[in-house]
PDB file of C-alpha atoms in Angstrom:
ATOM      1  CA  MET T 728     -16.716  35.598  35.659  1.00  0.00           C
ATOM      2  CA  ALA T 729     -14.775  34.615  39.107  1.00  0.00           C
ATOM      3  CA  GLY T 730     -15.768  30.988  40.909  1.00  0.00           C
ATOM      4  CA  ARG T 731     -18.284  30.097  37.760  1.00  0.00           C
ATOM      5  CA  THR T 732     -17.760  26.178  37.680  1.00  0.00           C
ATOM      6  CA  SER T 733     -17.736  24.937  33.652  1.00  0.00           C
ATOM      7  CA  MET T 734     -20.642  22.245  33.607  1.00  0.00           C
ATOM      8  CA  GLY T 735     -20.254  19.391  30.754  1.00  0.00           C
ATOM      9  CA  LYS T 736     -22.160  16.789  29.459  1.00  0.00           C
ATOM     10  CA  CYS T 737     -21.181  12.829  30.063  1.00  0.00           C
ATOM     11  CA  GLU T 738     -22.735  11.196  27.086  1.00  0.00           C
ATOM     12  CA  ASN T 739     -22.164   7.825  28.066  1.00  0.00           C
ATOM     13  CA  CYS T 740     -24.902   8.787  30.918  1.00  0.00           C
ATOM     14  CA  SER T 741     -25.981  12.220  30.295  1.00  0.00           C
ATOM     15  CA  ARG T 742     -25.235  13.315  33.863  1.00  0.00           C
ATOM     16  CA  ILE T 743     -23.896  17.004  34.091  1.00  0.00           C
ATOM     17  CA  VAL T 744     -20.591  16.923  35.684  1.00  0.00           C
ATOM     18  CA  ALA T 745     -18.026  20.304  36.855  1.00  0.00           C
ATOM     19  CA  LYS T 746     -15.821  20.346  34.585  1.00  0.00           C
ATOM     20  CA  ASN T 747     -12.614  19.771  37.069  1.00  0.00           C
ATOM     21  CA  ALA T 748     -14.180  16.310  38.273  1.00  0.00           C
ATOM     22  CA  MET T 749     -14.937  15.272  34.126  1.00  0.00           C
ATOM     23  CA  ASN T 750     -12.082  12.788  34.252  1.00  0.00           C
ATOM     24  CA  ARG T 751     -12.882  11.407  36.904  1.00  0.00           C
ATOM     25  CA  HIS T 752     -16.300  10.199  36.353  1.00  0.00           C
ATOM     26  CA  ILE T 753     -15.091   9.393  32.706  1.00  0.00           C
ATOM     27  CA  GLU T 754     -13.047   6.838  34.138  1.00  0.00           C
ATOM     28  CA  LYS T 755     -16.265   5.650  36.142  1.00  0.00           C
ATOM     29  CA  CYS T 756     -18.483   5.987  34.391  1.00  0.00           C
ATOM     30  CA  VAL T 757     -16.818   4.116  31.443  1.00  0.00           C
ATOM     31  CA  ARG T 758     -15.630   1.410  33.558  1.00  0.00           C
ATOM     32  CA  GLU T 759     -19.273   0.859  34.549  1.00  0.00           C
ATOM     33  CA  LYS T 760     -20.567   0.438  30.735  1.00  0.00           C
ATOM     34  CA  GLU T 761     -18.273  -1.959  30.112  1.00  0.00           C
ATOM     35  CA  LEU T 762     -19.065  -4.415  33.089  1.00  0.00           C
ATOM     36  CA  THR T 763     -22.662  -4.282  32.235  1.00  0.00           C
ATOM     37  CA  GLU T 764     -21.758  -4.449  28.522  1.00  0.00           C
ATOM     38  CA  SER T 765     -19.993  -7.007  28.799  1.00  0.00           C
ATOM     39  CA  SER T 766     -20.211  -9.882  26.381  1.00  0.00           C
ATOM     40  CA  GLY T 767     -18.819 -12.974  27.833  1.00  0.00           C
ATOM     41  CA  ALA T 768     -14.982 -13.853  29.606  1.00  0.00           C
ATOM     42  CA  GLY T 769     -13.378 -15.167  25.850  1.00  0.00           C
ATOM     43  CA  ALA T 770     -14.735 -11.740  24.008  1.00  0.00           C
ATOM     44  CA  PRO T 771     -11.874  -9.666  22.814  1.00  0.00           C
ATOM     45  CA  ARG T 772     -11.261  -6.293  24.380  1.00  0.00           C
ATOM     46  CA  THR T 773     -10.589  -2.931  22.373  1.00  0.00           C
ATOM     47  CA  LYS T 774      -7.881  -0.667  23.808  1.00  0.00           C
ATOM     48  CA  ILE T 775      -9.244   2.764  24.316  1.00  0.00           C
ATOM     49  CA  PHE T 776      -7.333   5.782  24.651  1.00  0.00           C
ATOM     50  CA  HIS T 777      -9.306   9.313  26.822  1.00  0.00           C
ATOM     51  CA  ILE T 778      -8.310  12.075  24.785  1.00  0.00           C
ATOM     52  CA  LEU T 779      -8.639  15.800  25.938  1.00  0.00           C
ATOM     53  CA  VAL T 780      -9.225  18.493  23.563  1.00  0.00           C
ATOM     54  CA  GLU T 781      -8.849  21.843  24.652  1.00  0.00           C
ATOM     55  CA  ALA T 782      -8.993  25.048  22.131  1.00  0.00           C
ATOM     56  CA  ARG T 783      -5.928  26.566  22.589  1.00  0.00           C
ATOM     57  CA  GLY T 784      -5.813  29.717  24.230  1.00  0.00           C
ATOM     58  CA  SER T 785      -9.313  29.052  26.098  1.00  0.00           C
ATOM     59  CA  PRO T 786      -9.522  26.148  28.140  1.00  0.00           C
ATOM     60  CA  MET T 787     -12.731  26.437  28.882  1.00  0.00           C
ATOM     61  CA  TYR T 788     -13.968  24.859  25.738  1.00  0.00           C
ATOM     62  CA  ARG T 789     -12.917  21.169  25.480  1.00  0.00           C
ATOM     63  CA  LEU T 790     -13.876  18.298  24.705  1.00  0.00           C
ATOM     64  CA  HIS T 791     -13.193  14.313  26.040  1.00  0.00           C
ATOM     65  CA  ILE T 792     -13.245  11.482  23.210  1.00  0.00           C
ATOM     66  CA  ASP T 793     -12.956   8.088  23.395  1.00  0.00           C
ATOM     67  CA  ALA T 794     -11.104   6.237  20.748  1.00  0.00           C
ATOM     68  CA  PRO T 795      -9.812   3.224  19.852  1.00  0.00           C
ATOM     69  CA  ALA T 796      -5.744   2.617  19.965  1.00  0.00           C
ATOM     70  CA  SER T 797      -6.340   1.468  16.082  1.00  0.00           C
ATOM     71  CA  ALA T 798      -7.811   4.945  15.255  1.00  0.00           C
ATOM     72  CA  ALA T 799      -5.556   6.718  12.618  1.00  0.00           C
ATOM     73  CA  LEU T 800      -5.138  11.290  13.235  1.00  0.00           C
ATOM     74  CA  GLN T 801      -7.141  11.627  10.648  1.00  0.00           C
ATOM     75  CA  THR T 802      -9.937   9.835  11.742  1.00  0.00           C
ATOM     76  CA  LEU T 803      -9.719  12.059  14.881  1.00  0.00           C
ATOM     77  CA  GLU T 804      -9.272  15.001  12.971  1.00  0.00           C
ATOM     78  CA  LYS T 805     -12.115  14.269  10.421  1.00  0.00           C
ATOM     79  CA  PHE T 806     -14.073  13.535  14.167  1.00  0.00           C
ATOM     80  CA  LEU T 807     -13.321  16.825  15.464  1.00  0.00           C
ATOM     81  CA  ARG T 808     -13.785  18.567  11.842  1.00  0.00           C
ATOM     82  CA  ASP T 809     -17.185  17.323  11.590  1.00  0.00           C
ATOM     83  CA  THR T 810     -18.713  17.590  15.478  1.00  0.00           C
ATOM     84  CA  TRP T 811     -16.880  20.886  16.719  1.00  0.00           C
ATOM     85  CA  LEU T 812     -14.226  23.391  14.645  1.00  0.00           C
ATOM     86  CA  GLU T 813     -15.629  24.981  12.835  1.00  0.00           C
ATOM     87  CA  CYS T 814     -13.313  27.127  10.295  1.00  0.00           C
ATOM     88  CA  ARG T 815     -11.987  24.025   8.385  1.00  0.00           C
ATOM     89  CA  GLY T 816      -9.210  26.251   6.794  1.00  0.00           C
ATOM     90  CA  HIS T 817      -6.731  26.476   9.687  1.00  0.00           C
ATOM     91  CA  LEU T 818      -4.463  22.497  10.754  1.00  0.00           C
ATOM     92  CA  SER T 819      -5.036  21.053  13.842  1.00  0.00           C
ATOM     93  CA  ALA T 820      -2.470  20.289  16.174  1.00  0.00           C
ATOM     94  CA  PHE T 821      -2.249  17.202  17.967  1.00  0.00           C
ATOM     95  CA  ASN T 822       0.382  16.190  20.922  1.00  0.00           C
ATOM     96  CA  ILE T 823       1.452  12.459  22.056  1.00  0.00           C
ATOM     97  CA  GLY T 824       2.575  13.512  25.955  1.00  0.00           C
ATOM     98  CA  GLU T 825       5.774  15.207  25.880  1.00  0.00           C
ATOM     99  CA  THR T 826       5.919  15.096  21.786  1.00  0.00           C
ATOM    100  CA  PRO T 827       4.294  17.618  19.491  1.00  0.00           C
TER     101      PRO T 827
END
């Protein structure tokens, strides 16, 4: 359908956001959440990766994930299979930058 905008829900704030604005929204939303949940100047901060997952050949299906930098790809794979993927017989493919 031409002209139809894909929408998604931010699980941080429950706001419905257009697909083309989700990256900007998540950056702002996570930053605001970090400020409100800050537990003091001495608290260690965990480095978080924002991961965009798309269905190969169907970019209208996408999922934004915030994951700790220390998480293993096996943990990400398990999360994806438990949350989103129906077919457990296929292998996942991960690209990091230009490196598959």
